[in-house]
Tab-separated table of C-alpha atoms in Angstrom:
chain	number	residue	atom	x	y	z
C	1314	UNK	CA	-6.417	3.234	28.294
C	1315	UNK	CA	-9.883	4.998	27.918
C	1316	UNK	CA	-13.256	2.741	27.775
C	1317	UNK	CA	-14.170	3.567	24.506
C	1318	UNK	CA	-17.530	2.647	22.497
C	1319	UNK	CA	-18.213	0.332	20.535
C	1320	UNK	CA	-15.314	-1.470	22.047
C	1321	UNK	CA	-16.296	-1.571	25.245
C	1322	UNK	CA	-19.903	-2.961	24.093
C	1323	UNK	CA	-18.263	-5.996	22.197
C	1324	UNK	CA	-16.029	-6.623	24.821
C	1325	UNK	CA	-18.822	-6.958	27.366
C	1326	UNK	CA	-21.011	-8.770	25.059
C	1327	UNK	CA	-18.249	-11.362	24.320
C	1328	UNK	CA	-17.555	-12.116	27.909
C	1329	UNK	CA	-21.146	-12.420	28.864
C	1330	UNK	CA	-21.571	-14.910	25.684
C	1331	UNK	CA	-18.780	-16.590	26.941
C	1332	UNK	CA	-20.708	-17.322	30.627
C	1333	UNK	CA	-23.995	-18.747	28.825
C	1334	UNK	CA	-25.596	-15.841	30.635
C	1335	UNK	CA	-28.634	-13.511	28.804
C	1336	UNK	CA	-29.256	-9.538	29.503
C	1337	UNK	CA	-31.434	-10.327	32.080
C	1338	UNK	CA	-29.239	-12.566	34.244
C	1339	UNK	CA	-26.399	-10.274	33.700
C	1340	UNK	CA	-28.145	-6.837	34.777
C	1341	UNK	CA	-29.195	-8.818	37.795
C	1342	UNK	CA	-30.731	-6.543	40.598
C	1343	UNK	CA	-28.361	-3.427	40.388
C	1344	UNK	CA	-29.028	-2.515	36.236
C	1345	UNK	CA	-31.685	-2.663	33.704
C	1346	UNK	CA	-31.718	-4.899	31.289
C	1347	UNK	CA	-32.175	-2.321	28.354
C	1348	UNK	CA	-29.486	-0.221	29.590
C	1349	UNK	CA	-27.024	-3.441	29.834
C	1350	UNK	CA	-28.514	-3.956	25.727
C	1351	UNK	CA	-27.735	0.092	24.941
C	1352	UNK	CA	-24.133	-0.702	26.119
C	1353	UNK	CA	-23.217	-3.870	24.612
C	1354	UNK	CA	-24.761	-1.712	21.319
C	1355	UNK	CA	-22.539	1.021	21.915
C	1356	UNK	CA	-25.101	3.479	21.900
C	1357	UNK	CA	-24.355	4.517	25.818
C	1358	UNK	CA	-20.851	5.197	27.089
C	1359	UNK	CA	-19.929	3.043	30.090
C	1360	UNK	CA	-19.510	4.822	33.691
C	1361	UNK	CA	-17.632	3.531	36.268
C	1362	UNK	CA	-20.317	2.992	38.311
C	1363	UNK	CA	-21.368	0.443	35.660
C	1364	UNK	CA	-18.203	-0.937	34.880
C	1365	UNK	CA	-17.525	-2.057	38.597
C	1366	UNK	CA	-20.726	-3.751	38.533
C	1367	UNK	CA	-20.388	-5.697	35.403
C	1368	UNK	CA	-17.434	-7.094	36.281
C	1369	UNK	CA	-18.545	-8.046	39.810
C	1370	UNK	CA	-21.151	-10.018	37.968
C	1371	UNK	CA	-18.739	-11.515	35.324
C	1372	UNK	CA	-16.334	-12.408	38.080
C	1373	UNK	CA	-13.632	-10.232	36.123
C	1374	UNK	CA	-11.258	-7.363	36.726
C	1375	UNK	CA	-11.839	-3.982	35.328
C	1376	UNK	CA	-9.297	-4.565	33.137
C	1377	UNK	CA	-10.784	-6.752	30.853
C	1378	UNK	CA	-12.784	-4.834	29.702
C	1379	UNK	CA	-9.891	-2.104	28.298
C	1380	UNK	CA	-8.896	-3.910	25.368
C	1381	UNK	CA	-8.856	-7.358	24.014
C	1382	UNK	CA	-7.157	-10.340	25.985
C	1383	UNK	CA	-4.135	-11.892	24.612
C	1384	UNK	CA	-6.041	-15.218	24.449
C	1385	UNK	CA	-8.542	-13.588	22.300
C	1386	UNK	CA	-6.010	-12.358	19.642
C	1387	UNK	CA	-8.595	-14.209	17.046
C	1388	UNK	CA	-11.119	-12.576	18.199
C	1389	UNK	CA	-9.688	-9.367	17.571
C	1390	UNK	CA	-8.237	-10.511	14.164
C	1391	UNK	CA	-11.586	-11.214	12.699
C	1392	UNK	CA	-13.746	-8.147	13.888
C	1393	UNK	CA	-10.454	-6.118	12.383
C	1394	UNK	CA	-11.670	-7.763	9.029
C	1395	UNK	CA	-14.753	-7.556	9.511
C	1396	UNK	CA	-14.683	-3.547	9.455
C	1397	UNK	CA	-14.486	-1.370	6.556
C	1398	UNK	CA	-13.389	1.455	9.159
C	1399	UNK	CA	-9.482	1.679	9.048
C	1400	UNK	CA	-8.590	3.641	12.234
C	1401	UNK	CA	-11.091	1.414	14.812
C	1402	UNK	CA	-9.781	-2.364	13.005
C	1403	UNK	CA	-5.861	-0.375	13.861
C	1404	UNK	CA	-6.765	0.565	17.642
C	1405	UNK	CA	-8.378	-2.858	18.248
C	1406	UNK	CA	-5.606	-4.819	17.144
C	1407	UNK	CA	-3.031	-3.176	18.623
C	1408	UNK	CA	-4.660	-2.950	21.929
C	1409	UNK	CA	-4.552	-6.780	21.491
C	1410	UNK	CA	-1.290	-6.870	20.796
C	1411	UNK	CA	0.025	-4.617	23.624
C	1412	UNK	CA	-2.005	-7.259	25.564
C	1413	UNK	CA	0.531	-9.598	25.097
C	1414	UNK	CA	-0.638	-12.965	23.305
C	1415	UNK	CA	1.188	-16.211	24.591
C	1416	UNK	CA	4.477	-16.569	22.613
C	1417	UNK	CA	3.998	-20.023	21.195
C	1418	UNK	CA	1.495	-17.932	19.317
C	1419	UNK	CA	3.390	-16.668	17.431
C	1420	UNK	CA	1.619	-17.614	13.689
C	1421	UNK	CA	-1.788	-15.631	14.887
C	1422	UNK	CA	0.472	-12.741	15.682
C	1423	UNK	CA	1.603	-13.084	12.252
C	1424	UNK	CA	-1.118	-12.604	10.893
C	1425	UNK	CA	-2.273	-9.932	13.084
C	1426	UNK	CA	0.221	-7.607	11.941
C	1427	UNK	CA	-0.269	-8.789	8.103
C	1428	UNK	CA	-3.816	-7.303	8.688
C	1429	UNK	CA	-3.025	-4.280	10.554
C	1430	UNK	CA	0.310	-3.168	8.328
C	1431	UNK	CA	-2.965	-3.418	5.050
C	1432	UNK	CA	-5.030	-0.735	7.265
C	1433	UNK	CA	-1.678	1.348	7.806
C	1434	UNK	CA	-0.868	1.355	3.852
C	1435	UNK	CA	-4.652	2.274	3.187
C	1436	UNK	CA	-4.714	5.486	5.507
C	1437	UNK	CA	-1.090	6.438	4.185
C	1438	UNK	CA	0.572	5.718	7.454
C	1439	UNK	CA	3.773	4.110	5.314
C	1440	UNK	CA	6.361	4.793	8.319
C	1441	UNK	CA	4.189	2.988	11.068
C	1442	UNK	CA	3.415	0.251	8.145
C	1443	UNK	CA	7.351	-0.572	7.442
C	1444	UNK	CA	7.563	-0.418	11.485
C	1445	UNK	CA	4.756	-3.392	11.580
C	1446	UNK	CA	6.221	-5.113	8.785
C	1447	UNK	CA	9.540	-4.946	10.350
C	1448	UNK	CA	8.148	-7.192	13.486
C	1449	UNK	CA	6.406	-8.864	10.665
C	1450	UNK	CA	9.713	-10.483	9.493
C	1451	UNK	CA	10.789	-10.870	13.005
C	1452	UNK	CA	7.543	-12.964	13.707
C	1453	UNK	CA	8.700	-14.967	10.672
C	1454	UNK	CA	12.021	-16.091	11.432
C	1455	UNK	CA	11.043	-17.374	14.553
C	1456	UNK	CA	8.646	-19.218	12.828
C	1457	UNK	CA	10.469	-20.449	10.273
C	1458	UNK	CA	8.285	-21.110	7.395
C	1459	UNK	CA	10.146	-20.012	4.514
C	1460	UNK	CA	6.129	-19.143	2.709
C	1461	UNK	CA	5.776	-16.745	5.352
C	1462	UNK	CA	9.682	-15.305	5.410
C	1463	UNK	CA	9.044	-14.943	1.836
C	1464	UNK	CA	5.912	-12.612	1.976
C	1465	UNK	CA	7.630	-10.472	4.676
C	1466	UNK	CA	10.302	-9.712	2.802
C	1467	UNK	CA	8.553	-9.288	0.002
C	1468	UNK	CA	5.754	-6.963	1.957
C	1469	UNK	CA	8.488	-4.868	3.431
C	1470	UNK	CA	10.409	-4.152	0.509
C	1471	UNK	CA	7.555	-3.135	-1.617
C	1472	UNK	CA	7.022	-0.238	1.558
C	1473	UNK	CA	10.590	0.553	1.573
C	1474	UNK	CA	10.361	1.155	-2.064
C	1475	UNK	CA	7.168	3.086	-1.484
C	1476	UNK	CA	9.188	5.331	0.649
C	1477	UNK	CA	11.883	5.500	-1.508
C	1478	UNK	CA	14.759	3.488	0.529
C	1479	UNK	CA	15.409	2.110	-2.533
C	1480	UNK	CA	18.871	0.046	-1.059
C	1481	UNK	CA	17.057	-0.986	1.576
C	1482	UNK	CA	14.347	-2.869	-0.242
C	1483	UNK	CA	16.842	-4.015	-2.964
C	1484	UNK	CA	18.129	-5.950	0.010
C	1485	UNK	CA	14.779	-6.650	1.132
C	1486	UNK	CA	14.168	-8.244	-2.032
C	1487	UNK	CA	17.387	-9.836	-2.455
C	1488	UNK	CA	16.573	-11.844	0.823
C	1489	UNK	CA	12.899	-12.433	-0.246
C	1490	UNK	CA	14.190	-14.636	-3.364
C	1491	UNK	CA	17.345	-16.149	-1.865
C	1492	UNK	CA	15.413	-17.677	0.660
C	1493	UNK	CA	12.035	-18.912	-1.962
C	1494	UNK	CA	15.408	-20.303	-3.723
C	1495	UNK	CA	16.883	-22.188	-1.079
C	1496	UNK	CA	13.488	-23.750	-0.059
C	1497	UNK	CA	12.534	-24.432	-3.666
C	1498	UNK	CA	9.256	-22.740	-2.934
C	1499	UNK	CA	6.261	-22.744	-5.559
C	1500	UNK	CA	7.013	-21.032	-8.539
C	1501	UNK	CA	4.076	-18.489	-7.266
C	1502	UNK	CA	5.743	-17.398	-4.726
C	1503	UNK	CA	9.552	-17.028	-6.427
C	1504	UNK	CA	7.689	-14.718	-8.876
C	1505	UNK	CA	6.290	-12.452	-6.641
C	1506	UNK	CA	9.582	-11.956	-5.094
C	1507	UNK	CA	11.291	-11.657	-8.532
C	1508	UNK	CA	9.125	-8.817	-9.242
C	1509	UNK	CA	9.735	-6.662	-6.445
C	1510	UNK	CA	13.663	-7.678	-6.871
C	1511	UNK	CA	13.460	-6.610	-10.566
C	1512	UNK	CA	11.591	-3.230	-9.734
C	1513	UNK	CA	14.295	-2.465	-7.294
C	1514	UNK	CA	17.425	-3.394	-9.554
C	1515	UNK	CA	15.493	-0.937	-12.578
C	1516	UNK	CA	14.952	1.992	-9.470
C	1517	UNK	CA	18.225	1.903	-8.800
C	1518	UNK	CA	20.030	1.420	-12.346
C	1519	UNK	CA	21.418	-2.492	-12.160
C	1520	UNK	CA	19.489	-2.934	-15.916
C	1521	UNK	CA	21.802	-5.951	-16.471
C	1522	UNK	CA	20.091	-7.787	-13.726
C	1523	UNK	CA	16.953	-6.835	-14.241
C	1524	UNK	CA	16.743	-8.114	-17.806
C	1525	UNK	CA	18.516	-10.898	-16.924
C	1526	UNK	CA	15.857	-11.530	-13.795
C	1527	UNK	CA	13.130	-10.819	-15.876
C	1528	UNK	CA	13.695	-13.384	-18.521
C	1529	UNK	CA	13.671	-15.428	-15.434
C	1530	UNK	CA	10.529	-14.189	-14.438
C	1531	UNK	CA	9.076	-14.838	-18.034
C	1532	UNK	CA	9.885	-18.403	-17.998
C	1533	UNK	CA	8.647	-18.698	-14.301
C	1534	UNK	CA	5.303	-17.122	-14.941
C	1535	UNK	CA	4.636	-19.405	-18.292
C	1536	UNK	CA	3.275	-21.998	-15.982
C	1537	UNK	CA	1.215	-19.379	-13.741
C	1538	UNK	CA	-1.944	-18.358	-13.918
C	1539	UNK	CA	-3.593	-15.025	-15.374
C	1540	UNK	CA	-3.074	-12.848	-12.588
C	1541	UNK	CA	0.649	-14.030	-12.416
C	1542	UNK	CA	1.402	-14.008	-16.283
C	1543	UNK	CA	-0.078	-10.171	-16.476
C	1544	UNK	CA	2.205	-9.170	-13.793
C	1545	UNK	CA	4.913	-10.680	-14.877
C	1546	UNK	CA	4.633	-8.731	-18.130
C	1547	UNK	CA	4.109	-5.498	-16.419
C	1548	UNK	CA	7.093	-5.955	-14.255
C	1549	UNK	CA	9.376	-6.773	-17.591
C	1550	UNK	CA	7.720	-3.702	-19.876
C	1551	UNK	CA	9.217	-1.441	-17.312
C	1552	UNK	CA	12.887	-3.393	-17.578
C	1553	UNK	CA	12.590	-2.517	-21.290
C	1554	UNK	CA	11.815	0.684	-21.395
C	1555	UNK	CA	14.938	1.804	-19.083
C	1556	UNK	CA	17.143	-0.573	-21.446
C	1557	UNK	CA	15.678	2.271	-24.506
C	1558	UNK	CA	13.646	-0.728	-25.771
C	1559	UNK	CA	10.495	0.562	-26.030
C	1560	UNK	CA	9.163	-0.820	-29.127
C	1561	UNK	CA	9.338	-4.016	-26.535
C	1562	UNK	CA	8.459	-1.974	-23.576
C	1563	UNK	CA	4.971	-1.664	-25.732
C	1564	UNK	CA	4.239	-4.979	-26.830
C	1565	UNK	CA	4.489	-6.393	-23.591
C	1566	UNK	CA	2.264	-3.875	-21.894
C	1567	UNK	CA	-0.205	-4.499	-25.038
C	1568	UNK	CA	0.127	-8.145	-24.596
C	1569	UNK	CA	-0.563	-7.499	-20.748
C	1570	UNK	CA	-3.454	-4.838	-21.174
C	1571	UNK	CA	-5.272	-7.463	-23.141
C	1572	UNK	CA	-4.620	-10.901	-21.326
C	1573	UNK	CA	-6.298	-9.669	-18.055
C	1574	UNK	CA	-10.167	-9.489	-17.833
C	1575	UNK	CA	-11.369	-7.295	-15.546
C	1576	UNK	CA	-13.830	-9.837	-14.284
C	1577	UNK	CA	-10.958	-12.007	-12.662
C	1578	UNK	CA	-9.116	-9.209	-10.991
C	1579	UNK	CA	-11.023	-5.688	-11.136
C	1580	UNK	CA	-8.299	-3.820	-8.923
C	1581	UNK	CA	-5.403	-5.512	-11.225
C	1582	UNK	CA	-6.957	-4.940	-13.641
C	1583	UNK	CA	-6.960	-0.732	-12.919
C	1584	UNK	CA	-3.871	-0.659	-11.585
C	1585	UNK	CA	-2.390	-2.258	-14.682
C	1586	UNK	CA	-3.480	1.170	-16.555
C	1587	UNK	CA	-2.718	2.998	-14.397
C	1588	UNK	CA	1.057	1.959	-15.070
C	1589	UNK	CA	0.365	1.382	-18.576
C	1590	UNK	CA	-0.093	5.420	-18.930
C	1591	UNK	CA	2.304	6.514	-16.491
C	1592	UNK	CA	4.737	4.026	-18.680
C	1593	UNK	CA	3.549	5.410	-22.033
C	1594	UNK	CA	3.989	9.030	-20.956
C	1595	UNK	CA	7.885	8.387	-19.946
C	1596	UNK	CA	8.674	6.780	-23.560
C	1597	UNK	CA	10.416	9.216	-25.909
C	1598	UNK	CA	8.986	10.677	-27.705
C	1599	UNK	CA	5.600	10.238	-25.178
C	1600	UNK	CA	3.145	8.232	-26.245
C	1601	UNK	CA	0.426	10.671	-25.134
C	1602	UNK	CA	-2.604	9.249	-27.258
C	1603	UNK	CA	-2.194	5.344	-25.716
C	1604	UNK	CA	-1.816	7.021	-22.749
C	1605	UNK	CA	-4.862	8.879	-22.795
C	1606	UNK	CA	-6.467	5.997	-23.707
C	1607	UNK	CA	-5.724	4.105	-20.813
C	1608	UNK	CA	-6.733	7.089	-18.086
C	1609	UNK	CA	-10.341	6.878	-19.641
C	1610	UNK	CA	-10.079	2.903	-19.619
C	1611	UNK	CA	-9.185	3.587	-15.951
C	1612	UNK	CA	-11.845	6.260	-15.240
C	1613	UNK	CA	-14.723	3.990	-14.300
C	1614	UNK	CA	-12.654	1.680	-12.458
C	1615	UNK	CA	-11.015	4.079	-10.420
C	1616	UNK	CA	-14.790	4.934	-9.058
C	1617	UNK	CA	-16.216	1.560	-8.846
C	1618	UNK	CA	-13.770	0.135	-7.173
C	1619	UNK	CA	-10.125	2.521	-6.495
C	1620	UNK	CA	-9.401	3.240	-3.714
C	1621	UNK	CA	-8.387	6.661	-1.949
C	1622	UNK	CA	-4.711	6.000	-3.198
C	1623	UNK	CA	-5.695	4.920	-6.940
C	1624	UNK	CA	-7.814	8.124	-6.816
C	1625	UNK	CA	-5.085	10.178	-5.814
C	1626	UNK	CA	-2.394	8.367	-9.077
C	1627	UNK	CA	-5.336	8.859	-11.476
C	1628	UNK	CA	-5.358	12.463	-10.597
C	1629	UNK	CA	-1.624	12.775	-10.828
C	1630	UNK	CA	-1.480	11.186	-13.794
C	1631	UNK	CA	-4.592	13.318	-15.315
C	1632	UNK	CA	-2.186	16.406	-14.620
C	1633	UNK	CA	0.834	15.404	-16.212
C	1634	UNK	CA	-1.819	14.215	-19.226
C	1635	UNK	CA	-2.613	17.906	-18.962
C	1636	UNK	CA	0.645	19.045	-19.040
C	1637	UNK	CA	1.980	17.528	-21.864
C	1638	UNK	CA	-1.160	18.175	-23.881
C	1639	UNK	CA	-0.534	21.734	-23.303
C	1640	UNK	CA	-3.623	22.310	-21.063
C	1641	UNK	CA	-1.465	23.862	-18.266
C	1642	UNK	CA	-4.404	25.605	-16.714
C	1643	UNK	CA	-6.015	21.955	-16.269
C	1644	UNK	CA	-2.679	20.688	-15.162
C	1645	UNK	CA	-2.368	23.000	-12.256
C	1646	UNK	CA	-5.710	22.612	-11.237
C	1647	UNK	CA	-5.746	18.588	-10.884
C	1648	UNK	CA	-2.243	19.991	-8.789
C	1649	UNK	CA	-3.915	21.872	-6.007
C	1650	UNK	CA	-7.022	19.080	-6.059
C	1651	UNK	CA	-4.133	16.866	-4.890
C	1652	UNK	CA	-2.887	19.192	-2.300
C	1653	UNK	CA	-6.078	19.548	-0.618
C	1654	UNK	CA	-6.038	15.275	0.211
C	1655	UNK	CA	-4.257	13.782	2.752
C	1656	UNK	CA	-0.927	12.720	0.817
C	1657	UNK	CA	-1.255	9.265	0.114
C	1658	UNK	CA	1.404	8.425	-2.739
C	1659	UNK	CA	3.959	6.514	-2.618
C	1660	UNK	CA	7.551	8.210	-2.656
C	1661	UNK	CA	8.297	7.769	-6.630
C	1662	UNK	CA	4.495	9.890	-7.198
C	1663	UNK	CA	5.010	12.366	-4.619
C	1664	UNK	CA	8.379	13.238	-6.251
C	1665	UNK	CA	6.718	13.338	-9.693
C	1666	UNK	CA	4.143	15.443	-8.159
C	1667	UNK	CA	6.551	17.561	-7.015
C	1668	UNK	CA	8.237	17.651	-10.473
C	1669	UNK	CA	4.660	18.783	-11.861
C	1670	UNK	CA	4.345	21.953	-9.821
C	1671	UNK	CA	7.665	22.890	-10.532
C	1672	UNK	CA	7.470	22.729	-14.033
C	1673	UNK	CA	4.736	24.750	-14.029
C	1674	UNK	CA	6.339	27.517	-12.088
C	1675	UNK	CA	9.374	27.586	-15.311
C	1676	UNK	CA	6.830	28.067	-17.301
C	1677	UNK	CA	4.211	30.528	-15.476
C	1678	UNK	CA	7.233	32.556	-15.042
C	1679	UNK	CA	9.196	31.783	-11.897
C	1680	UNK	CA	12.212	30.103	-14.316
C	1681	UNK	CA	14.440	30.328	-11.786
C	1682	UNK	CA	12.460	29.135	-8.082
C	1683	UNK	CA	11.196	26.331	-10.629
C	1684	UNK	CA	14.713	25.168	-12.167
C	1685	UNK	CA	16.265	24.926	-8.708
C	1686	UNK	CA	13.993	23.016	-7.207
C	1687	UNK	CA	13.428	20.425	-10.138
C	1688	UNK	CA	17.278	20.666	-9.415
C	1689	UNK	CA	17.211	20.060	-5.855
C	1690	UNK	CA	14.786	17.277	-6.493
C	1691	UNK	CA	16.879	15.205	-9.023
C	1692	UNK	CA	19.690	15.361	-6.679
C	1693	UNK	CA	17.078	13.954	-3.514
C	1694	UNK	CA	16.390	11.315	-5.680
C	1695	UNK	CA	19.686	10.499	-6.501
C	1696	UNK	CA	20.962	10.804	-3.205
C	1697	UNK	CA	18.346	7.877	-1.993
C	1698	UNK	CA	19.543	5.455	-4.996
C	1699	UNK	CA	16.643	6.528	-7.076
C	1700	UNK	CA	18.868	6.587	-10.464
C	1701	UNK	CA	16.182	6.209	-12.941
C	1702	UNK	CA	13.879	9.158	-11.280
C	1703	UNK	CA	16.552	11.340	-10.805
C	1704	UNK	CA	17.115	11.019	-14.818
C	1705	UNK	CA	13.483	11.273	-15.516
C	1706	UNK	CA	13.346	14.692	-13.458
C	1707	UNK	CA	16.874	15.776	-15.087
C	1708	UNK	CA	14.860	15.122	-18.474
C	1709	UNK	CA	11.956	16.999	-17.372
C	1710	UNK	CA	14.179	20.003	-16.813
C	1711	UNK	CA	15.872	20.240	-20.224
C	1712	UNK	CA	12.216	19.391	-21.557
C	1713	UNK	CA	10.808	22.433	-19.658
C	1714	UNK	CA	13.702	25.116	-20.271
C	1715	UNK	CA	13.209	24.274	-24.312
C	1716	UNK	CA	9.812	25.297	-24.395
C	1717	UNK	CA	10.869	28.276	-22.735
């Protein structure tokens, strides 16, 4: 492994803090001090000249200074944290990782890779995320806290989902609240594995279930905070729409949409319209004008404090607006500003993305490229136990050929 900057300058800084020694003592007779301060900086690459030195002074091996030790694990943890920069707070924990941290351990290693499988969601790196979450439950059974079983489960079925292995994190799920049942764990954390559960059983058309785990959910989250109650009613709006209910499908987003203030949970409280209009704009007939409304509720939010993935929804979302408004010009433009961005959405948006573009091609005149692949796209989704997409595109089809 490469010495790489600023790395290499925290490492060096770390072990020299760790000896009680200043710049001065450590530069000794064979460096400056202000070249030993430009390293620990970053601002100067290290040679190998340099390197052997250091070392020699630290009593160390080389090797120390290529990565993180497992023993500082922490460390690593918190400057990963600490960083706003995705790809570096990735590389540093998993060169501590690879390091090896002493098995009894294993609870910091935990929550290592709870940290590092965020950073992978946020750059869009969903297959190396459900890899890390995968140890992630590992880590947890040999734990054996139940709290932390629970959130793995939970964690990895919500990426399986995002992926669209819809089976998979139905059984994901299905683990997640068996075992918050047989430990009798906080009602907080039954209902976050409830949700997940019921968003799976709706994906992949067990309705009965849902609505019967969703009345569950209901009375669970009565005794739950703010945060928990709006969720809770998000989760269940999207039950009753797929059961054709959508008059109740609309209260409970309306009862949702105005129980959360933004001041308690700003990124909630976005993502909550988000849903709201992509909800809205699958009722039928579509409710394009509450829609709308939402997507300018969401506008401001989705600069001040979205992030790259939010941006990327809101856009999609803005298109199909477009779409269904008529504007088709607009709607193929917010189209190719997505296809210029690193793909970021999860499976269920990529595949309604998808859907977009080839709608548009019925209707800009390429009927028959467009029908076969909204075709070949109902059947994908159908094939990976997405029932209620595959419907939705089969919908989108008959909607598209009538205007024809």
């Amino acid at each position: 492994m490469s010495l790489q900057q600023p790395e290499f300058g925290e490492r060096l800084k770390a072990l020299r803090a760790e000896r009680g020694l200043s710049q001065q003592q450590l530069a000794g007779g064979g460096m400056s001090p202000g070249y030993l301060s430009r390293l620990e900086s970053g601002a100067r690459p290290p040679t190998a000249k340099a390197v052997e030195y250091l070392a020699t002074q630290l009593g160390v091996s080389t090797a120390e200074f290529r990565g993180l030790r497992s023993d500082s694990l922490a460390q690593a943890l918190a400057i990963a944290s600490s960083t706003e920069d995705a790809d570096r707070a990735l590389r540093i924990l998993e060169e501590a990782l690879a390091t090896g941290a002493p098995s009894e351990d294993y609870a910091l290693q935990w929550q290592a890779m709870r940290v590092m499988s965020g950073f992978q969601q946020d750059i869009g790196d969903r297959e190396a995320q459900l890899r890390t979450l995968g140890q992630l439950v590992d880590l947890a059974d040999s734990i054996g806290r139940p709290e932390l079983q629970v959130y793995s489960h939970v964690s990895r079925a919500r990426c399986q989902r995002a992926l669209g292995q819809m089976e998979h994190a139905h059984e994901s799920a299905v683990q997640a609240v068996a075992t918050a049942n047989a430990h009798s764990l906080p009602p907080r954390d039954t209902a976050g594995a409830l949700m997940v559960l019921i968003s799976t059983e709706t994906a992949v058309g067990n309705l009965i279930e849902a609505r019967e785990h969703a009345a569950e959910l209901d009375e669970l989250a009565q005794g739950l905070g703010q945060v928990q109650q709006t969720e809770a009613l998000w989760t269940a709006a999207h039950v009753h729409l797929r059961l054709g209910d959508q008059a109740g499908a609309a209260q409970r987003l309306g009862t949702a949409l105005g129980l959360l203030d933004s001041r308690v949970s700003p990124l909630l409280w976005l993502r909550l319209r988000l849903a709201a209009a992509s909800l809205h704009l699958q009722m039928s007939p579509r409710n394009l004008d509450v829609a709308e409304k939402c997507l300018v509720e969401a506008h401001p939010a989705v600069e001040l404090v979205g992030s790259a993935v939010h941006q990327q929804e809101f856009t999609l979302l803005s298109a199909q607006m477009a779409f269904y408004r008529g504007r088709l010009d607009e709607a193929g433009r917010r189209c190719a500003e997505l296809a210029e961005t690193t793909p970021l959405l999860a499976y269920q948006d990529e595949l309604a993305l998808k859907m977009l573009r080839s709608q548009l091609r019925v209707l800009g005149g390429e009927r028959k490229e467009g029908t076969r692949e909204l075709q070949t796209l109902a059947e994908e989704a159908q094939a990976r136990g997405s029932i209620d997409l595959s419907k939705e595109i089969w919908r989108a089809l008959a909607e598209t050929l009538a205007q024809l």
